[in-house]
CSV table of C-alpha atoms in Angstrom, one decimal:
chain,number,residue,atom,x,y,z
A,89,MET,CA,-4.9,-9.9,18.8
A,90,ARG,CA,-3.5,-7.2,20.9
A,91,GLN,CA,0.2,-6.4,20.4
A,92,THR,CA,2.4,-4.4,22.7
A,93,LYS,CA,6.0,-3.7,23.6
A,94,GLY,CA,8.0,-6.6,25.0
A,95,TYR,CA,11.2,-7.5,26.9
A,96,VAL,CA,13.6,-10.3,26.2
A,97,LEU,CA,14.3,-12.1,29.5
A,98,LYS,CA,17.0,-14.6,30.3
A,99,LEU,CA,15.9,-17.1,33.0
A,100,GLU,CA,18.8,-19.0,34.5
A,101,LEU,CA,18.3,-21.9,37.0
A,102,ASN,CA,20.8,-21.8,39.8
A,103,THR,CA,23.0,-24.8,39.3
A,104,LYS,CA,25.7,-23.9,41.8
A,105,TYR,CA,25.4,-27.2,43.7
A,106,ALA,CA,24.8,-29.3,40.5
A,107,ASP,CA,27.1,-31.9,39.0
A,108,MET,CA,27.7,-30.0,35.8
A,109,ASP,CA,29.4,-33.0,34.1
A,110,VAL,CA,26.2,-35.0,34.6
A,111,LEU,CA,24.0,-32.2,33.3
A,112,ARG,CA,26.2,-32.0,30.2
A,113,LYS,CA,26.3,-35.7,29.6
A,114,TYR,CA,22.7,-36.6,30.3
A,115,GLY,CA,20.8,-33.3,30.6
A,116,ASN,CA,21.4,-31.8,27.1
A,117,MET,CA,23.0,-28.8,28.8
A,118,LYS,CA,25.7,-26.6,27.3
A,119,ASP,CA,26.3,-23.7,29.6
A,120,GLY,CA,23.4,-23.9,32.2
A,121,ILE,CA,19.8,-24.8,32.4
A,122,SER,CA,18.1,-21.6,31.0
A,123,ARG,CA,15.2,-20.3,29.0
A,124,THR,CA,15.0,-17.1,27.0
A,125,PHE,CA,11.5,-15.5,26.8
A,126,VAL,CA,10.0,-12.7,24.9
A,127,VAL,CA,7.4,-11.2,27.3
A,128,PRO,CA,4.8,-8.5,26.8
A,129,VAL,CA,5.6,-5.7,29.3
A,130,ASP,CA,2.0,-5.6,30.6
A,131,MET,CA,2.0,-9.3,31.5
A,132,PRO,CA,1.6,-9.6,35.3
A,133,LEU,CA,4.2,-11.5,37.2
A,134,HIS,CA,1.4,-13.9,38.3
A,135,ASN,CA,0.9,-15.1,34.8
A,136,LEU,CA,4.6,-15.2,34.0
A,137,HIS,CA,4.9,-17.7,36.8
A,138,TYR,CA,2.8,-20.2,34.9
A,139,ALA,CA,4.9,-19.8,31.8
A,140,ILE,CA,8.0,-20.4,33.9
A,141,GLN,CA,6.4,-23.6,35.3
A,142,ARG,CA,5.7,-24.9,31.8
A,143,ALA,CA,9.0,-24.0,30.3
A,144,PHE,CA,11.1,-25.6,33.1
A,145,GLY,CA,8.9,-28.7,33.5
A,146,TRP,CA,7.1,-28.1,36.7
A,147,GLN,CA,3.3,-28.5,37.4
A,148,ASN,CA,2.6,-25.7,39.9
A,149,SER,CA,2.7,-28.2,42.8
A,150,HIS,CA,4.4,-26.0,45.4
A,151,LEU,CA,4.8,-22.5,46.8
A,152,HIS,CA,6.6,-19.8,44.9
A,153,HIS,CA,7.4,-16.1,45.0
A,154,TYR,CA,9.4,-13.3,43.2
A,155,GLN,CA,11.8,-11.1,45.0
A,156,PHE,CA,14.3,-8.4,44.2
A,157,THR,CA,18.0,-9.1,44.7
A,158,ASN,CA,19.3,-7.9,48.1
A,159,GLU,CA,21.0,-5.0,46.4
A,160,VAL,CA,17.8,-3.7,44.8
A,161,PHE,CA,15.7,-4.4,47.9
A,162,ASN,CA,18.1,-2.4,50.1
A,163,GLU,CA,18.2,0.4,47.7
A,164,ILE,CA,14.5,0.7,47.4
A,165,THR,CA,13.8,0.4,51.1
A,166,ARG,CA,16.9,2.2,52.4
A,167,ASN,CA,16.9,-0.6,55.0
A,168,LYS,CA,14.2,1.2,56.9
A,169,TYR,CA,10.8,-0.2,58.0
A,170,SER,CA,9.3,3.3,57.7
A,171,VAL,CA,10.1,3.3,54.0
A,172,TRP,CA,9.1,-0.3,53.3
A,173,SER,CA,5.8,0.1,55.1
A,174,HIS,CA,4.8,2.8,52.6
A,175,LEU,CA,5.7,0.5,49.7
A,176,CYS,CA,3.4,-2.3,51.0
A,177,GLY,CA,0.6,-2.6,48.4
A,178,VAL,CA,2.7,-0.7,45.9
A,179,TYR,CA,5.5,-3.2,45.3
A,180,PHE,CA,5.6,-5.6,48.2
A,181,ARG,CA,3.1,-7.9,49.9
A,182,PHE,CA,2.6,-7.7,53.6
A,183,PRO,CA,4.0,-10.9,55.3
A,184,SER,CA,1.2,-13.4,55.7
A,185,ASP,CA,0.5,-17.1,55.9
A,186,ASP,CA,-2.5,-17.0,53.6
A,187,PHE,CA,-0.8,-18.9,50.8
A,188,GLN,CA,-4.0,-19.9,49.1
A,189,ASP,CA,-4.7,-16.3,48.0
A,190,TRP,CA,-1.3,-15.8,46.6
A,191,TYR,CA,-0.1,-19.0,45.0
A,192,TRP,CA,-3.0,-20.8,43.4
A,193,ASP,CA,-6.0,-19.8,41.2
A,194,ASP,CA,-8.9,-22.0,42.2
A,195,ASP,CA,-9.9,-22.9,38.6
A,196,TYR,CA,-8.1,-26.1,37.9
A,197,ASP,CA,-10.4,-28.8,36.3
A,198,ASP,CA,-9.4,-32.4,37.0
A,199,ASP,CA,-10.4,-33.2,33.5
A,200,GLN,CA,-7.7,-31.0,32.2
A,201,SER,CA,-4.0,-31.9,31.8
A,202,PRO,CA,-1.6,-29.7,33.7
A,203,LYS,CA,-0.1,-28.6,30.4
A,204,SER,CA,-3.5,-27.3,29.1
A,205,TRP,CA,-4.3,-25.6,32.3
A,206,LEU,CA,-0.9,-23.8,32.4
A,207,ILE,CA,-1.3,-22.6,28.8
A,208,LYS,CA,-4.6,-21.0,29.8
A,209,LYS,CA,-2.9,-19.2,32.7
A,210,TYR,CA,-0.2,-17.4,30.8
A,211,THR,CA,-2.2,-16.4,27.7
A,212,ARG,CA,-4.6,-13.4,27.5
A,213,PRO,CA,-6.9,-12.3,29.1
A,214,TYR,CA,-4.6,-12.2,32.1
A,215,VAL,CA,-6.5,-13.0,35.3
A,216,TYR,CA,-5.4,-12.8,39.0
A,217,ARG,CA,-7.9,-12.1,41.8
A,218,GLY,CA,-5.6,-12.2,44.9
A,219,TYR,CA,-7.4,-9.8,47.2
A,220,GLN,CA,-4.4,-9.3,49.5
A,221,GLU,CA,-2.6,-7.5,46.7
A,222,THR,CA,-4.7,-4.3,46.9
A,223,TYR,CA,-3.1,-1.2,48.4
A,224,GLU,CA,-6.0,-0.9,50.9
A,225,TYR,CA,-5.5,-4.4,52.3
A,226,ALA,CA,-1.7,-4.0,52.6
A,227,GLN,CA,-2.0,-0.7,54.4
A,228,GLU,CA,-4.6,-2.0,56.8
A,229,GLN,CA,-2.1,-4.7,57.8
A,230,VAL,CA,0.6,-2.0,58.2
A,231,GLN,CA,-1.7,0.1,60.4
A,232,SER,CA,-2.5,-3.0,62.6
A,233,MET,CA,1.2,-3.4,63.5
A,234,ASP,CA,2.1,-3.1,67.2
A,235,ASP,CA,4.1,0.0,68.2
A,236,GLU,CA,6.9,-2.3,69.3
A,237,ILE,CA,8.3,-5.5,67.9
A,238,SER,CA,10.5,-8.2,69.5
A,239,VAL,CA,13.7,-8.8,67.6
A,240,GLY,CA,16.0,-11.7,68.1
A,241,PRO,CA,19.8,-11.7,67.5
A,242,SER,CA,21.3,-11.7,64.0
A,243,PHE,CA,23.2,-14.7,62.9
A,244,GLU,CA,26.5,-13.0,63.6
A,245,GLU,CA,25.3,-12.0,67.1
A,246,TYR,CA,24.1,-15.6,67.8
A,247,ARG,CA,27.5,-16.9,66.8
A,248,LYS,CA,29.1,-14.6,69.3
A,249,GLY,CA,26.9,-15.9,72.1
A,250,ILE,CA,24.4,-13.0,72.1
A,251,HIS,CA,20.9,-14.5,72.5
A,252,THR,CA,19.1,-11.5,73.7
A,253,ILE,CA,15.6,-10.6,72.4
A,254,LYS,CA,15.2,-6.9,72.4
A,255,LYS,CA,12.1,-4.6,72.1
A,256,ILE,CA,12.3,-1.7,69.6
A,257,LYS,CA,9.9,0.8,68.2
A,258,THR,CA,8.5,-0.6,64.9
A,259,GLN,CA,8.9,2.8,63.1
A,260,ASP,CA,12.6,2.9,64.1
A,261,ALA,CA,13.4,-0.6,63.0
A,262,THR,CA,15.7,-1.4,60.1
A,263,MET,CA,14.4,-3.8,57.6
A,264,GLU,CA,16.9,-6.4,58.8
A,265,GLU,CA,15.5,-6.1,62.3
A,266,PHE,CA,11.9,-6.1,61.1
A,267,SER,CA,12.5,-9.2,58.9
A,268,ARG,CA,13.9,-11.0,61.9
A,269,SER,CA,10.6,-10.4,63.8
A,270,CYS,CA,8.5,-11.9,60.9
A,271,THR,CA,7.8,-15.5,60.1
A,272,TYR,CA,7.3,-14.7,56.5
A,273,GLY,CA,9.4,-12.7,54.0
A,274,CYS,CA,9.2,-9.0,53.5
A,275,ASN,CA,10.8,-9.0,50.0
A,276,GLU,CA,7.9,-10.8,48.2
A,277,ILE,CA,6.8,-8.8,45.1
A,278,MET,CA,3.1,-8.4,44.3
A,279,GLU,CA,2.2,-10.5,41.4
A,280,ARG,CA,-0.4,-8.2,39.9
A,281,LEU,CA,2.3,-5.9,38.8
A,282,GLY,CA,3.5,-6.0,35.2
A,283,VAL,CA,6.8,-7.5,34.0
A,284,GLY,CA,7.9,-4.2,32.4
A,285,LEU,CA,7.5,-2.2,35.6
A,286,ILE,CA,9.3,-4.7,37.8
A,287,MET,CA,12.2,-5.3,35.4
A,288,ASP,CA,12.7,-1.6,35.1
A,289,ILE,CA,13.0,-1.3,38.8
A,290,ALA,CA,15.2,-4.3,39.1
A,291,GLY,CA,17.6,-3.0,36.5
A,292,GLU,CA,20.8,-4.9,35.7
A,293,SER,CA,20.6,-6.8,39.0
A,294,GLY,CA,17.5,-8.6,37.8
A,295,LEU,CA,14.8,-10.5,39.6
A,296,ILE,CA,14.7,-13.7,41.7
A,297,TYR,CA,12.0,-16.4,41.3
A,298,LYS,CA,11.9,-19.1,43.9
A,299,TYR,CA,9.8,-22.3,43.6
A,300,ASP,CA,9.3,-25.3,46.0
A,301,TYR,CA,11.1,-24.1,49.2
A,302,GLY,CA,11.9,-27.8,50.1
A,303,ASP,CA,13.7,-28.5,46.8
A,304,GLY,CA,15.0,-24.9,46.7
A,305,TRP,CA,14.7,-24.1,43.0
A,306,THR,CA,15.9,-20.6,42.2
A,307,ILE,CA,15.8,-18.7,38.9
A,308,HIS,CA,17.6,-15.5,38.2
A,309,ILE,CA,15.7,-13.3,35.6
A,310,THR,CA,17.4,-10.6,33.7
A,311,LYS,CA,16.4,-8.3,30.9
A,312,ILE,CA,18.7,-8.6,27.9
A,313,ASP,CA,16.8,-6.8,25.2
A,314,GLU,CA,13.6,-5.1,24.0
A,315,ALA,CA,11.1,-6.2,21.4
A,316,ASP,CA,8.2,-4.7,19.5
A,317,SER,CA,4.7,-6.1,18.6
A,318,VAL,CA,4.6,-8.9,21.1
A,319,LYS,CA,1.3,-10.7,21.3
A,320,GLU,CA,2.0,-13.4,23.9
A,321,VAL,CA,4.9,-14.7,25.9
A,322,HIS,CA,7.0,-17.1,23.9
A,323,CYS,CA,10.4,-18.9,24.3
A,324,ILE,CA,13.1,-18.2,21.7
A,325,ALA,CA,16.1,-20.2,23.2
A,326,ALA,CA,16.6,-23.0,25.7
A,327,ASP,CA,19.6,-24.8,27.2
A,328,GLY,CA,19.1,-28.1,29.1
A,329,LEU,CA,16.3,-30.6,29.5
A,330,ASN,CA,13.3,-29.8,31.5
A,331,VAL,CA,13.5,-30.6,35.2
A,332,LEU,CA,10.6,-31.9,37.3
A,333,ASP,CA,8.8,-31.6,40.6
A,334,ASP,CA,9.8,-33.5,43.8
A,335,VAL,CA,13.1,-34.7,42.5
A,336,GLY,CA,15.1,-33.0,45.3
A,337,GLY,CA,16.2,-29.8,43.6
A,338,VAL,CA,19.1,-29.5,41.2
A,339,GLY,CA,21.3,-31.9,43.1
A,340,GLY,CA,18.5,-34.5,43.1
A,341,PHE,CA,17.9,-34.0,39.4
A,342,CYS,CA,21.5,-34.9,38.7
A,343,GLU,CA,21.1,-38.1,40.8
A,344,PHE,CA,17.9,-38.8,38.9
A,345,LEU,CA,19.7,-38.5,35.5
A,346,LYS,CA,22.5,-40.8,36.7
A,347,GLY,CA,19.9,-43.2,38.0
A,348,ILE,CA,17.9,-43.6,34.8
A,349,HIS,CA,21.1,-44.2,32.9
A,350,GLY,CA,22.2,-46.9,35.3
A,351,GLU,CA,24.9,-45.0,37.2
A,352,ALA,CA,23.1,-44.7,40.6
A,353,GLN,CA,24.2,-46.8,43.6
A,354,ASN,CA,22.0,-47.4,46.6
A,355,GLY,CA,20.0,-44.2,46.1
A,356,PRO,CA,16.4,-43.3,45.5
A,357,TYR,CA,16.9,-43.6,41.7
A,358,ASP,CA,18.8,-46.8,41.5
A,359,ASP,CA,15.9,-48.5,39.6
A,360,PRO,CA,16.1,-47.0,36.1
A,361,VAL,CA,12.7,-48.4,35.0
A,362,GLY,CA,10.9,-47.4,38.1
A,363,SER,CA,12.5,-43.9,38.1
A,364,ARG,CA,11.4,-43.3,34.5
A,365,LYS,CA,7.9,-44.5,35.3
A,366,TRP,CA,7.7,-42.1,38.3
A,367,ALA,CA,9.0,-39.2,36.2
A,368,ARG,CA,6.5,-39.8,33.4
A,369,TYR,CA,3.7,-39.6,36.0
A,370,LEU,CA,5.0,-36.0,36.7
A,371,GLY,CA,5.0,-35.2,33.0
A,372,TRP,CA,8.7,-35.6,32.4
A,373,THR,CA,9.7,-37.3,29.1
A,374,GLY,CA,13.4,-36.6,28.9
A,375,ARG,CA,12.9,-35.5,25.3
A,376,ILE,CA,14.5,-32.4,23.9
A,377,VAL,CA,11.9,-29.8,23.3
A,378,LYS,CA,12.4,-27.0,20.7
A,379,PRO,CA,12.1,-23.5,22.2
A,380,GLU,CA,9.2,-22.6,19.9
A,381,ASN,CA,7.2,-25.6,21.3
A,382,MET,CA,7.9,-24.9,25.0
A,383,LEU,CA,5.0,-22.5,25.5
């Protein structure tokens, strides 16, 4: 099997709004819900996504994307549309509502378990056929932009009572202004790119992975070391139980844990038996999984 250089990545779930006492008591968590991966540097972000899904307990049921931190994004683009537009098709996707092309591979077989399907997605040979991630497509979208854009007020301007919508030349727009004119995000990284390239660009600031925009799951990914002779992505350390889909984000997960242990009152998880049955349907067992068995 092919071997290549690898990076050791720490993936930490944002638990800022979590009840940490509940996670420590019932979630087998010590410091935070995290996973540590060893990843081949040539592994595309698209395929890493499926490993993240498996290791944290999700089933690829919602939208997701990767993005640079604000600091890295502003450094790369210099806060100028004119710079960002040249990087479309190089690092960034052009904002679009064609989610089917980006977020799902149309090869799921109903006879498969989600677990088996996910394994196939993050092991070689890596496959991703998203046509919108070609440089030619992205630049066609850039060239189709109008010469002028309508820009609404910033949050701070709106707070001050400024509600004016202004017209500005697209090429003169800052990225902040251009982003306010778009329905979809400008800081979404193309998933055909390799982990090594993107993590090198991200540097110490790391990378952000967002999943299920309703539940608001956010993972901060940082490179902590390098490795040699890596065949496939694998997990070497884990803190905390798996989470699950449609539970209401990290806050809802805490309420779920309280509920299945009989501590919920007048909430969606106040029936311990029913809540466990629902969670099993989504693949959640509540069992501690050794890192070497996560992927």
